[in-house]
C-alpha cells in the first residue's frame, strides 16, 4: 500500500476569482490532484466561460456569482456551496485587483478599492469559511500574496500595502486557527506571464528585460509553476505547516540583483 500525501480526492476547494491567470492555473492543479473546484466571480459571463474551461479539462467544477467584499453575499454563497457541492475543505483567497498610479496622483477611493478587494476580501471570506472548518475539525486556507508583500515598486502603493497586510493576516489566521487543525499559509508569486502583467511585459516594455535580469531563473513564471505549492499547501503534506508564505519567484527574493552590464 502506498500513501499519497498530496492526494486531494473528495476535497472541495473554493478558489476565489479563479476565472483566468494564476487562479485558474492553481485551481486546475488542485483539480488534477483530485479536488472539486468551486470558483466565483462578480459577473456570470466570465464565470460560465471559466467553468466550461474547467469541464473541458475534465475537472469537476462549479461556479457561483458573488463579490468577496460583500459579507452578506459571501455568507449566502458559502451556505449554498456547502449544501450543493459539499463542505469547503480548501479555501484559496486569490481574487485581487491592482491599480498602477504614483502615490501623489492616487485618489483615496482608488487606494481604498484595492485594499478592499485584496485585503478585506480575504478577511471576509476566510472568517466565514473558517467557522465551518472549526466545527468540522480542520481545513486549509491559502492567501495569495505577492512580491509586493516584501518589496515596494513605483506606482503600486495600494497593492503593496494590501499584499503586505495579507502576509500579516496570514500569520494572524495561523495564530488563531492552528489549534483547530486549520493550516493557513500564503503563496507569493514572483513575476508571471499573465494578463495582469501584460501592460508591463509586452510590446517592448522596458520592465520585461528588467524582470528577466532581476530573476535568477532568468525568465517570467509560467502560471503552471504555481501548482506544486498550491497542492502542497492544500494537502496532508502540509498538516504542520502554519503561517508561512512560499515565494514561487525564480529566486527574486534571494538576491539583491546585479548591475545590468554584468
Ligand atoms: C506590478 C506588481 C504586480 C506583480 C506581482 C508580483 O508591478 O504591477 O508588482 O503586478 O506582478 O504581484 O508578485
Ligand atoms: Ca468532502
PDB file of C-alpha atoms and ligand atoms in Angstrom:
ATOM      1  CA  UNK A   1       0.000   0.000   0.000  1.00  0.00           C
ATOM      2  CA  UNK A   2       1.290   3.480  -0.777  1.00  0.00           C
ATOM      3  CA  UNK A   3       0.018   6.700   0.765  1.00  0.00           C
ATOM      4  CA  UNK A   4      -0.174   9.769  -1.434  1.00  0.00           C
ATOM      5  CA  UNK A   5       0.276  12.751   0.854  1.00  0.00           C
ATOM      6  CA  UNK A   6      -0.698  15.086  -1.972  1.00  0.00           C
ATOM      7  CA  UNK A   7      -3.973  13.408  -2.963  1.00  0.00           C
ATOM      8  CA  UNK A   8      -6.977  15.770  -2.822  1.00  0.00           C
ATOM      9  CA  UNK A   9      -9.651  13.264  -3.829  1.00  0.00           C
ATOM     10  CA  UNK A  10     -13.005  14.081  -2.210  1.00  0.00           C
ATOM     11  CA  UNK A  11     -11.925  17.589  -1.178  1.00  0.00           C
ATOM     12  CA  UNK A  12     -13.887  20.709  -2.102  1.00  0.00           C
ATOM     13  CA  UNK A  13     -11.721  23.733  -2.944  1.00  0.00           C
ATOM     14  CA  UNK A  14     -13.068  27.280  -3.253  1.00  0.00           C
ATOM     15  CA  UNK A  15     -10.646  29.395  -5.282  1.00  0.00           C
ATOM     16  CA  UNK A  16     -11.920  32.972  -5.387  1.00  0.00           C
ATOM     17  CA  UNK A  17     -11.735  34.830  -8.688  1.00  0.00           C
ATOM     18  CA  UNK A  18     -10.217  31.834 -10.487  1.00  0.00           C
ATOM     19  CA  UNK A  19     -11.613  32.747 -13.891  1.00  0.00           C
ATOM     20  CA  UNK A  20      -8.233  33.330 -15.547  1.00  0.00           C
ATOM     21  CA  UNK A  21      -4.491  33.605 -14.959  1.00  0.00           C
ATOM     22  CA  UNK A  22      -2.787  32.380 -11.815  1.00  0.00           C
ATOM     23  CA  UNK A  23      -6.020  31.473 -10.025  1.00  0.00           C
ATOM     24  CA  UNK A  24      -7.128  29.273 -12.877  1.00  0.00           C
ATOM     25  CA  UNK A  25      -3.736  27.555 -13.095  1.00  0.00           C
ATOM     26  CA  UNK A  26      -3.769  26.824  -9.353  1.00  0.00           C
ATOM     27  CA  UNK A  27      -7.377  25.621  -9.492  1.00  0.00           C
ATOM     28  CA  UNK A  28      -6.509  23.242 -12.334  1.00  0.00           C
ATOM     29  CA  UNK A  29      -3.615  21.931 -10.247  1.00  0.00           C
ATOM     30  CA  UNK A  30      -5.936  21.232  -7.315  1.00  0.00           C
ATOM     31  CA  UNK A  31      -8.461  19.662  -9.691  1.00  0.00           C
ATOM     32  CA  UNK A  32      -5.837  17.400 -11.228  1.00  0.00           C
ATOM     33  CA  UNK A  33      -4.859  16.319  -7.704  1.00  0.00           C
ATOM     34  CA  UNK A  34      -8.490  15.220  -7.193  1.00  0.00           C
ATOM     35  CA  UNK A  35     -10.321  18.220  -5.726  1.00  0.00           C
ATOM     36  CA  UNK A  36     -13.718  19.509  -6.815  1.00  0.00           C
ATOM     37  CA  UNK A  37     -13.248  23.111  -7.921  1.00  0.00           C
ATOM     38  CA  UNK A  38     -15.591  25.920  -6.884  1.00  0.00           C
ATOM     39  CA  UNK A  39     -14.951  29.379  -8.330  1.00  0.00           C
ATOM     40  CA  UNK A  40     -16.670  32.737  -8.059  1.00  0.00           C
ATOM     41  CA  UNK A  41     -16.722  35.969  -9.972  1.00  0.00           C
ATOM     42  CA  UNK A  42     -18.782  39.174  -9.963  1.00  0.00           C
ATOM     43  CA  UNK A  43     -20.128  38.578 -13.461  1.00  0.00           C
ATOM     44  CA  UNK A  44     -21.868  35.468 -14.735  1.00  0.00           C
ATOM     45  CA  UNK A  45     -20.374  35.592 -18.265  1.00  0.00           C
ATOM     46  CA  UNK A  46     -16.725  35.199 -17.226  1.00  0.00           C
ATOM     47  CA  UNK A  47     -17.746  32.612 -14.657  1.00  0.00           C
ATOM     48  CA  UNK A  48     -19.611  30.462 -17.185  1.00  0.00           C
ATOM     49  CA  UNK A  49     -16.634  30.568 -19.559  1.00  0.00           C
ATOM     50  CA  UNK A  50     -14.268  29.538 -16.778  1.00  0.00           C
ATOM     51  CA  UNK A  51     -16.458  26.659 -15.585  1.00  0.00           C
ATOM     52  CA  UNK A  52     -16.751  25.467 -19.197  1.00  0.00           C
ATOM     53  CA  UNK A  53     -12.953  25.551 -19.458  1.00  0.00           C
ATOM     54  CA  UNK A  54     -12.527  23.503 -16.272  1.00  0.00           C
ATOM     55  CA  UNK A  55     -15.097  20.976 -17.503  1.00  0.00           C
ATOM     56  CA  UNK A  56     -13.370  20.742 -20.891  1.00  0.00           C
ATOM     57  CA  UNK A  57     -10.192  19.890 -18.969  1.00  0.00           C
ATOM     58  CA  UNK A  58     -12.103  17.004 -17.364  1.00  0.00           C
ATOM     59  CA  UNK A  59     -12.370  18.631 -13.927  1.00  0.00           C
ATOM     60  CA  UNK A  60     -15.376  18.678 -11.612  1.00  0.00           C
ATOM     61  CA  UNK A  61     -16.223  22.354 -11.224  1.00  0.00           C
ATOM     62  CA  UNK A  62     -18.959  24.720 -10.078  1.00  0.00           C
ATOM     63  CA  UNK A  63     -19.365  28.493 -10.354  1.00  0.00           C
ATOM     64  CA  UNK A  64     -21.095  30.974  -8.032  1.00  0.00           C
ATOM     65  CA  UNK A  65     -21.624  34.682  -8.584  1.00  0.00           C
ATOM     66  CA  UNK A  66     -20.666  36.739  -5.547  1.00  0.00           C
ATOM     67  CA  UNK A  67     -18.439  39.643  -4.528  1.00  0.00           C
ATOM     68  CA  UNK A  68     -15.751  38.826  -1.933  1.00  0.00           C
ATOM     69  CA  UNK A  69     -16.120  42.290  -0.381  1.00  0.00           C
ATOM     70  CA  UNK A  70     -19.829  41.932   0.383  1.00  0.00           C
ATOM     71  CA  UNK A  71     -20.145  39.895   3.568  1.00  0.00           C
ATOM     72  CA  UNK A  72     -23.864  39.220   3.209  1.00  0.00           C
ATOM     73  CA  UNK A  73     -23.459  37.651  -0.243  1.00  0.00           C
ATOM     74  CA  UNK A  74     -20.336  35.788   0.879  1.00  0.00           C
ATOM     75  CA  UNK A  75     -22.283  34.169   3.742  1.00  0.00           C
ATOM     76  CA  UNK A  76     -25.185  33.265   1.441  1.00  0.00           C
ATOM     77  CA  UNK A  77     -22.817  31.808  -1.158  1.00  0.00           C
ATOM     78  CA  UNK A  78     -20.912  29.698   1.385  1.00  0.00           C
ATOM     79  CA  UNK A  79     -24.197  28.211   2.634  1.00  0.00           C
ATOM     80  CA  UNK A  80     -25.230  27.430  -0.949  1.00  0.00           C
ATOM     81  CA  UNK A  81     -21.855  25.918  -1.873  1.00  0.00           C
ATOM     82  CA  UNK A  82     -21.744  23.749   1.245  1.00  0.00           C
ATOM     83  CA  UNK A  83     -25.300  22.498   0.626  1.00  0.00           C
ATOM     84  CA  UNK A  84     -24.989  21.960  -3.123  1.00  0.00           C
ATOM     85  CA  UNK A  85     -21.347  20.854  -3.505  1.00  0.00           C
ATOM     86  CA  UNK A  86     -20.108  19.989  -0.015  1.00  0.00           C
ATOM     87  CA  UNK A  87     -18.218  21.429   2.930  1.00  0.00           C
ATOM     88  CA  UNK A  88     -15.293  23.622   1.850  1.00  0.00           C
ATOM     89  CA  UNK A  89     -12.043  21.841   2.761  1.00  0.00           C
ATOM     90  CA  UNK A  90      -9.673  24.237   0.983  1.00  0.00           C
ATOM     91  CA  UNK A  91     -10.011  28.000   0.525  1.00  0.00           C
ATOM     92  CA  UNK A  92      -7.672  29.876  -1.808  1.00  0.00           C
ATOM     93  CA  UNK A  93      -8.042  33.668  -1.462  1.00  0.00           C
ATOM     94  CA  UNK A  94      -6.948  34.511  -4.981  1.00  0.00           C
ATOM     95  CA  UNK A  95      -9.312  37.294  -6.103  1.00  0.00           C
ATOM     96  CA  UNK A  96      -7.425  40.561  -6.382  1.00  0.00           C
ATOM     97  CA  UNK A  97      -7.013  43.802  -8.321  1.00  0.00           C
ATOM     98  CA  UNK A  98      -4.174  46.223  -8.956  1.00  0.00           C
ATOM     99  CA  UNK A  99      -4.027  49.944  -9.797  1.00  0.00           C
ATOM    100  CA  UNK A 100      -0.757  51.448 -11.005  1.00  0.00           C
ATOM    101  CA  UNK A 101      -0.667  55.146 -10.068  1.00  0.00           C
ATOM    102  CA  UNK A 102       2.027  57.174  -8.277  1.00  0.00           C
ATOM    103  CA  UNK A 103       1.048  57.957  -4.674  1.00  0.00           C
ATOM    104  CA  UNK A 104       0.797  61.718  -5.200  1.00  0.00           C
ATOM    105  CA  UNK A 105      -1.668  61.201  -8.066  1.00  0.00           C
ATOM    106  CA  UNK A 106      -3.726  58.460  -6.443  1.00  0.00           C
ATOM    107  CA  UNK A 107      -7.265  59.151  -5.287  1.00  0.00           C
ATOM    108  CA  UNK A 108      -8.196  57.878  -1.845  1.00  0.00           C
ATOM    109  CA  UNK A 109     -11.145  55.952  -3.288  1.00  0.00           C
ATOM    110  CA  UNK A 110      -8.794  54.063  -5.623  1.00  0.00           C
ATOM    111  CA  UNK A 111      -6.405  53.247  -2.788  1.00  0.00           C
ATOM    112  CA  UNK A 112      -9.335  52.015  -0.708  1.00  0.00           C
ATOM    113  CA  UNK A 113     -10.770  49.950  -3.569  1.00  0.00           C
ATOM    114  CA  UNK A 114      -7.553  47.921  -3.820  1.00  0.00           C
ATOM    115  CA  UNK A 115      -7.344  47.404  -0.043  1.00  0.00           C
ATOM    116  CA  UNK A 116     -10.962  46.307  -0.050  1.00  0.00           C
ATOM    117  CA  UNK A 117     -10.625  43.569  -2.661  1.00  0.00           C
ATOM    118  CA  UNK A 118      -7.069  42.397  -1.898  1.00  0.00           C
ATOM    119  CA  UNK A 119      -7.105  42.533   1.915  1.00  0.00           C
ATOM    120  CA  UNK A 120     -10.629  42.958   3.291  1.00  0.00           C
ATOM    121  CA  UNK A 121     -11.953  40.344   0.817  1.00  0.00           C
ATOM    122  CA  UNK A 122      -9.687  37.545   2.145  1.00  0.00           C
ATOM    123  CA  UNK A 123     -10.651  38.574   5.695  1.00  0.00           C
ATOM    124  CA  UNK A 124     -14.380  38.317   4.927  1.00  0.00           C
ATOM    125  CA  UNK A 125     -14.234  35.030   3.026  1.00  0.00           C
ATOM    126  CA  UNK A 126     -11.799  33.346   5.454  1.00  0.00           C
ATOM    127  CA  UNK A 127     -13.733  34.452   8.516  1.00  0.00           C
ATOM    128  CA  UNK A 128     -16.915  32.850   7.222  1.00  0.00           C
ATOM    129  CA  UNK A 129     -15.358  29.690   5.735  1.00  0.00           C
ATOM    130  CA  UNK A 130     -13.264  29.122   8.879  1.00  0.00           C
ATOM    131  CA  UNK A 131     -16.382  28.986  11.079  1.00  0.00           C
ATOM    132  CA  UNK A 132     -17.414  25.778   9.314  1.00  0.00           C
ATOM    133  CA  UNK A 133     -13.856  24.423   9.230  1.00  0.00           C
ATOM    134  CA  UNK A 134     -13.610  24.881  13.005  1.00  0.00           C
ATOM    135  CA  UNK A 135     -16.838  22.908  13.509  1.00  0.00           C
ATOM    136  CA  UNK A 136     -15.689  20.156  11.162  1.00  0.00           C
ATOM    137  CA  UNK A 137     -12.241  19.861  12.722  1.00  0.00           C
ATOM    138  CA  UNK A 138      -9.917  21.354  10.113  1.00  0.00           C
ATOM    139  CA  UNK A 139      -9.169  22.859   6.741  1.00  0.00           C
ATOM    140  CA  UNK A 140      -6.647  24.629   4.549  1.00  0.00           C
ATOM    141  CA  UNK A 141      -6.522  28.338   3.793  1.00  0.00           C
ATOM    142  CA  UNK A 142      -4.096  29.787   1.237  1.00  0.00           C
ATOM    143  CA  UNK A 143      -3.761  33.543   0.803  1.00  0.00           C
ATOM    144  CA  UNK A 144      -2.299  34.664  -2.497  1.00  0.00           C
ATOM    145  CA  UNK A 145       0.367  37.205  -1.589  1.00  0.00           C
ATOM    146  CA  UNK A 146       2.931  38.816  -3.905  1.00  0.00           C
ATOM    147  CA  UNK A 147       6.492  40.036  -4.323  1.00  0.00           C
ATOM    148  CA  UNK A 148       4.837  43.211  -3.097  1.00  0.00           C
ATOM    149  CA  UNK A 149       4.273  41.504   0.292  1.00  0.00           C
ATOM    150  CA  UNK A 150       8.032  42.091   0.748  1.00  0.00           C
ATOM    151  CA  UNK A 151       9.146  44.762  -1.727  1.00  0.00           C
ATOM    152  CA  UNK A 152       7.958  48.132  -2.916  1.00  0.00           C
ATOM    153  CA  UNK A 153       7.730  49.235  -6.525  1.00  0.00           C
ATOM    154  CA  UNK A 154       6.889  52.530  -8.206  1.00  0.00           C
ATOM    155  CA  UNK A 155       3.151  53.083  -8.669  1.00  0.00           C
ATOM    156  CA  UNK A 156       1.745  50.079  -6.770  1.00  0.00           C
ATOM    157  CA  UNK A 157       1.361  51.512  -3.241  1.00  0.00           C
ATOM    158  CA  UNK A 158      -2.154  50.259  -2.507  1.00  0.00           C
ATOM    159  CA  UNK A 159      -1.355  46.807  -3.871  1.00  0.00           C
ATOM    160  CA  UNK A 160       1.861  46.599  -1.808  1.00  0.00           C
ATOM    161  CA  UNK A 161       0.032  47.789   1.315  1.00  0.00           C
ATOM    162  CA  UNK A 162      -2.699  45.204   0.762  1.00  0.00           C
ATOM    163  CA  UNK A 163      -0.336  42.318  -0.035  1.00  0.00           C
ATOM    164  CA  UNK A 164       1.958  43.183   2.881  1.00  0.00           C
ATOM    165  CA  UNK A 165      -1.150  43.246   5.055  1.00  0.00           C
ATOM    166  CA  UNK A 166      -2.269  39.901   3.646  1.00  0.00           C
ATOM    167  CA  UNK A 167       1.043  38.336   4.686  1.00  0.00           C
ATOM    168  CA  UNK A 168       0.460  39.510   8.263  1.00  0.00           C
ATOM    169  CA  UNK A 169      -3.199  38.475   8.153  1.00  0.00           C
ATOM    170  CA  UNK A 170      -1.936  35.008   7.167  1.00  0.00           C
ATOM    171  CA  UNK A 171       0.214  34.884  10.307  1.00  0.00           C
ATOM    172  CA  UNK A 172      -2.677  36.045  12.455  1.00  0.00           C
ATOM    173  CA  UNK A 173      -5.039  33.462  10.999  1.00  0.00           C
ATOM    174  CA  UNK A 174      -2.407  30.799  11.669  1.00  0.00           C
ATOM    175  CA  UNK A 175      -2.109  32.091  15.221  1.00  0.00           C
ATOM    176  CA  UNK A 176      -5.855  31.907  15.879  1.00  0.00           C
ATOM    177  CA  UNK A 177      -6.772  28.795  13.901  1.00  0.00           C
ATOM    178  CA  UNK A 178      -3.849  26.350  14.019  1.00  0.00           C
ATOM    179  CA  UNK A 179      -5.341  24.824  17.180  1.00  0.00           C
ATOM    180  CA  UNK A 180      -8.452  23.917  15.150  1.00  0.00           C
ATOM    181  CA  UNK A 181      -6.320  21.982  12.658  1.00  0.00           C
ATOM    182  CA  UNK A 182      -6.675  24.736  10.072  1.00  0.00           C
ATOM    183  CA  UNK A 183      -3.389  25.395   8.268  1.00  0.00           C
ATOM    184  CA  UNK A 184      -3.241  28.962   6.954  1.00  0.00           C
ATOM    185  CA  UNK A 185      -0.361  29.823   4.646  1.00  0.00           C
ATOM    186  CA  UNK A 186       0.365  32.046   1.695  1.00  0.00           C
ATOM    187  CA  UNK A 187       1.788  31.727  -1.786  1.00  0.00           C
ATOM    188  CA  UNK A 188       3.761  34.687  -3.084  1.00  0.00           C
ATOM    189  CA  UNK A 189       4.057  34.522  -6.856  1.00  0.00           C
ATOM    190  CA  UNK A 190       7.032  36.242  -8.435  1.00  0.00           C
ATOM    191  CA  UNK A 191       6.573  37.813 -11.858  1.00  0.00           C
ATOM    192  CA  UNK A 192       4.313  35.683 -14.030  1.00  0.00           C
ATOM    193  CA  UNK A 193       3.239  35.999 -17.621  1.00  0.00           C
ATOM    194  CA  UNK A 194      -0.480  36.768 -17.164  1.00  0.00           C
ATOM    195  CA  UNK A 195      -2.966  39.342 -18.414  1.00  0.00           C
ATOM    196  CA  UNK A 196      -2.321  41.334 -15.201  1.00  0.00           C
ATOM    197  CA  UNK A 197       1.349  41.815 -16.083  1.00  0.00           C
ATOM    198  CA  UNK A 198       0.762  42.239 -19.835  1.00  0.00           C
ATOM    199  CA  UNK A 199       0.806  46.066 -19.635  1.00  0.00           C
ATOM    200  CA  UNK A 200       4.330  45.962 -18.136  1.00  0.00           C
ATOM    201  CA  UNK A 201       5.607  42.922 -20.067  1.00  0.00           C
ATOM    202  CA  UNK A 202       4.686  43.105 -23.743  1.00  0.00           C
ATOM    203  CA  UNK A 203       5.339  45.419 -26.703  1.00  0.00           C
ATOM    204  CA  UNK A 204       8.960  46.040 -25.771  1.00  0.00           C
ATOM    205  CA  UNK A 205       8.137  47.458 -22.320  1.00  0.00           C
ATOM    206  CA  UNK A 206      11.489  48.005 -20.510  1.00  0.00           C
ATOM    207  CA  UNK A 207      10.118  46.208 -17.443  1.00  0.00           C
ATOM    208  CA  UNK A 208      10.239  42.935 -19.402  1.00  0.00           C
ATOM    209  CA  UNK A 209      14.053  42.912 -19.704  1.00  0.00           C
ATOM    210  CA  UNK A 210      14.351  44.226 -16.160  1.00  0.00           C
ATOM    211  CA  UNK A 211      12.362  41.315 -14.715  1.00  0.00           C
ATOM    212  CA  UNK A 212      14.247  38.713 -16.719  1.00  0.00           C
ATOM    213  CA  UNK A 213      17.569  40.081 -15.476  1.00  0.00           C
ATOM    214  CA  UNK A 214      16.271  40.560 -11.906  1.00  0.00           C
ATOM    215  CA  UNK A 215      15.054  36.921 -11.705  1.00  0.00           C
ATOM    216  CA  UNK A 216      17.847  34.386 -11.033  1.00  0.00           C
ATOM    217  CA  UNK A 217      15.900  31.799 -13.050  1.00  0.00           C
ATOM    218  CA  UNK A 218      16.139  34.223 -15.974  1.00  0.00           C
ATOM    219  CA  UNK A 219      12.516  34.113 -17.084  1.00  0.00           C
ATOM    220  CA  UNK A 220       8.931  35.088 -16.266  1.00  0.00           C
ATOM    221  CA  UNK A 221       6.968  32.446 -14.378  1.00  0.00           C
ATOM    222  CA  UNK A 222       4.553  30.233 -16.233  1.00  0.00           C
ATOM    223  CA  UNK A 223       1.219  30.060 -14.309  1.00  0.00           C
ATOM    224  CA  UNK A 224       1.586  26.264 -14.038  1.00  0.00           C
ATOM    225  CA  UNK A 225       4.744  26.837 -11.940  1.00  0.00           C
ATOM    226  CA  UNK A 226       2.382  27.618  -9.024  1.00  0.00           C
ATOM    227  CA  UNK A 227       0.603  24.273  -8.989  1.00  0.00           C
ATOM    228  CA  UNK A 228       3.091  22.421  -6.784  1.00  0.00           C
ATOM    229  CA  UNK A 229       2.938  24.969  -3.960  1.00  0.00           C
ATOM    230  CA  UNK A 230      -0.869  25.121  -4.198  1.00  0.00           C
ATOM    231  CA  UNK A 231      -1.196  21.330  -3.984  1.00  0.00           C
ATOM    232  CA  UNK A 232       1.315  21.096  -1.115  1.00  0.00           C
ATOM    233  CA  UNK A 233      -0.467  23.729   0.983  1.00  0.00           C
ATOM    234  CA  UNK A 234      -3.874  22.122   0.253  1.00  0.00           C
ATOM    235  CA  UNK A 235      -2.846  18.595   1.166  1.00  0.00           C
ATOM    236  CA  UNK A 236      -1.983  16.378   4.124  1.00  0.00           C
ATOM    237  CA  UNK A 237       1.672  17.002   3.251  1.00  0.00           C
ATOM    238  CA  UNK A 238       1.427  20.427   4.955  1.00  0.00           C
ATOM    239  CA  UNK A 239      -0.551  19.444   8.077  1.00  0.00           C
ATOM    240  CA  UNK A 240       2.037  21.008  10.461  1.00  0.00           C
ATOM    241  CA  UNK A 241       2.947  23.992   8.284  1.00  0.00           C
ATOM    242  CA  UNK A 242       1.385  27.186   9.632  1.00  0.00           C
ATOM    243  CA  UNK A 243       1.712  30.862   8.810  1.00  0.00           C
ATOM    244  CA  UNK A 244       4.320  30.735   6.062  1.00  0.00           C
ATOM    245  CA  UNK A 245       4.389  32.373   2.681  1.00  0.00           C
ATOM    246  CA  UNK A 246       6.006  30.226  -0.011  1.00  0.00           C
ATOM    247  CA  UNK A 247       7.518  32.559  -2.594  1.00  0.00           C
ATOM    248  CA  UNK A 248       7.431  30.965  -6.023  1.00  0.00           C
ATOM    249  CA  UNK A 249       9.607  33.584  -7.653  1.00  0.00           C
ATOM    250  CA  UNK A 250      12.522  32.028  -9.526  1.00  0.00           C
ATOM    251  CA  UNK A 251      14.779  33.367  -6.757  1.00  0.00           C
ATOM    252  CA  UNK A 252      13.949  37.100  -6.849  1.00  0.00           C
ATOM    253  CA  UNK A 253      13.793  37.486  -3.055  1.00  0.00           C
ATOM    254  CA  UNK A 254      17.022  35.521  -2.623  1.00  0.00           C
ATOM    255  CA  UNK A 255      19.186  38.142  -4.261  1.00  0.00           C
ATOM    256  CA  UNK A 256      19.954  41.846  -4.377  1.00  0.00           C
ATOM    257  CA  UNK A 257      20.489  41.549  -8.135  1.00  0.00           C
ATOM    258  CA  UNK A 258      23.463  42.737 -10.164  1.00  0.00           C
ATOM    259  CA  UNK A 259      24.409  45.641 -12.433  1.00  0.00           C
ATOM    260  CA  UNK A 260      22.755  45.404 -15.831  1.00  0.00           C
ATOM    261  CA  UNK A 261      26.129  45.339 -17.667  1.00  0.00           C
ATOM    262  CA  UNK A 262      27.308  42.102 -15.958  1.00  0.00           C
TER     263      UNK A 262
HETATM  264  C1  LIG B   1       3.238  45.302 -10.638  1.00  0.00           C
HETATM  265  C2  LIG B   1       3.117  44.478  -9.407  1.00  0.00           C
HETATM  266  C3  LIG B   1       2.402  43.152  -9.654  1.00  0.00           C
HETATM  267  C4  LIG B   1       3.310  41.951  -9.705  1.00  0.00           C
HETATM  268  C5  LIG B   1       3.102  40.786  -8.831  1.00  0.00           C
HETATM  269  C6  LIG B   1       4.426  40.309  -8.238  1.00  0.00           C
HETATM  270  O1  LIG B   1       4.343  45.628 -10.933  1.00  0.00           O
HETATM  271  O2  LIG B   1       2.280  45.645 -11.272  1.00  0.00           O
HETATM  272  O3  LIG B   1       4.401  44.312  -8.963  1.00  0.00           O
HETATM  273  O4  LIG B   1       1.766  43.201 -10.845  1.00  0.00           O
HETATM  274  O5  LIG B   1       3.155  41.311 -10.910  1.00  0.00           O
HETATM  275  O6  LIG B   1       2.120  40.918  -7.906  1.00  0.00           O
HETATM  276  O7  LIG B   1       4.228  39.363  -7.283  1.00  0.00           O
HETATM  277 CA1  LIG B   2     -15.766  16.128   1.103  1.00  0.00          CA
END
